[in-house]
Amino acid sequence: MNDDTVRHLWSDAELDEALAALHPHEAATDRAELDRARASMMRAAAAVSESDEPVAPQRKQRSGAWRWIAVAAAVALVTGGVVVVRELASAPTTLAPAGPGSSTDRREAGAPFTHVVTKYSRTAWVEGRSAFTIREQLDLWIPANPAGTWKGRWTRSSPPELITGKEKDSGGLPGPSQYEESAPGGRFTQNLPFPSRSPSDFLSPGWYHPTPEFVASLPTNASQLTARLFTDLNTPQPPEGDGPMPQPMNYSGTPQFPSRISYPEGTAMILNVFASGYASRELRAALLSVMDKPGFGFTAMREPPDTAQYTASSGLYNLLVSVDPAQAQLTNIQVTARNKNAGVPPGTLVSSAQFSSETTERAGD
């Protein structure tokens, strides 16, 4: 054998040392296994040396690569594994750690994303006699540059929960469902957060259907925002004011129930923007300031610093709104029945929404 073969590069002692280094946590390897592995590798190296193929002049420059093959071959022979060697001529003789440009560290385009999560519950009636709670969730991923691609996912997966009536009537309710959409600039074609709404419920951009562009156009100064709200209150509004809460639904039977959730004065306008997830911190702070002003239907219940709570009442329902004043962040809305005319005992939760957000590097995870 000549100086370019593996036999010259790996003595018996070196092979034993390499095998031992590959398994430092195990007991001494069986001597017979080591002998068989070494002998097989030497035969393979000899066969390569004795072949008629010409030896490339730069072969010595790849001695490091042959060392890695020798170790891998020895391990494969001992453990029964398989070694596949490919493109040796371009393989480096050292292994570089994964750097910022590696695929394991590559961020998704648009990152970081603001992941806004809204967990809803609504009441669903079946045959006019049984009421169930249905839970839904909206996930919204907003890119760092709002002009980028947004992602929305609406999910209904949890089984219905009986409020009153007969459990067997749950068979008349819709099953699990999911809807996903990616939208440049947040211009979704479906009526998120409630894809199940009918086309007639799809409103033009504005207070009752806030889009990213509309929310970005609102003033962040509390006085200017108050003036804008009073001006827009005088414009035509949807029947009963379409707010952010999922309306009760009726499936089959005479629609004796449910009655729609209504909102007093400008309550729905403020809550729609607050709950959209599109508002900046400055705008949210301005909205919170407006809620403390008379004329918009809110009554303050608890003072900061922990949680600010507001109530609003209209029709058959009471609204309880909770806000984190430190972050100017809407955290929870609950809608309860005011009296038995709502079809359930007074105080029964008929609709709710929980809001949270986090920063993430990937949309859809």
PDB file of C-alpha atoms in Angstrom, residues 36 47 74 126 132 138 323:
ATOM      1  CA  ARG A  36     -13.595  -7.919  12.760  1.00  0.00           C
ATOM      2  CA  ALA A  47      -9.017  -3.205  -2.582  1.00  0.00           C
ATOM      3  CA  ALA A  74     -15.867   1.296  11.649  1.00  0.00           C
ATOM      4  CA  VAL A 126     -81.820  23.550  18.948  1.00  0.00           C
ATOM      5  CA  PHE A 132     -75.681  24.758  24.215  1.00  0.00           C
ATOM      6  CA  LEU A 138     -59.556  32.924  16.072  1.00  0.00           C
ATOM      7  CA  VAL A 323     -59.091  45.782  30.328  1.00  0.00           C
TER       8      VAL A 323
END
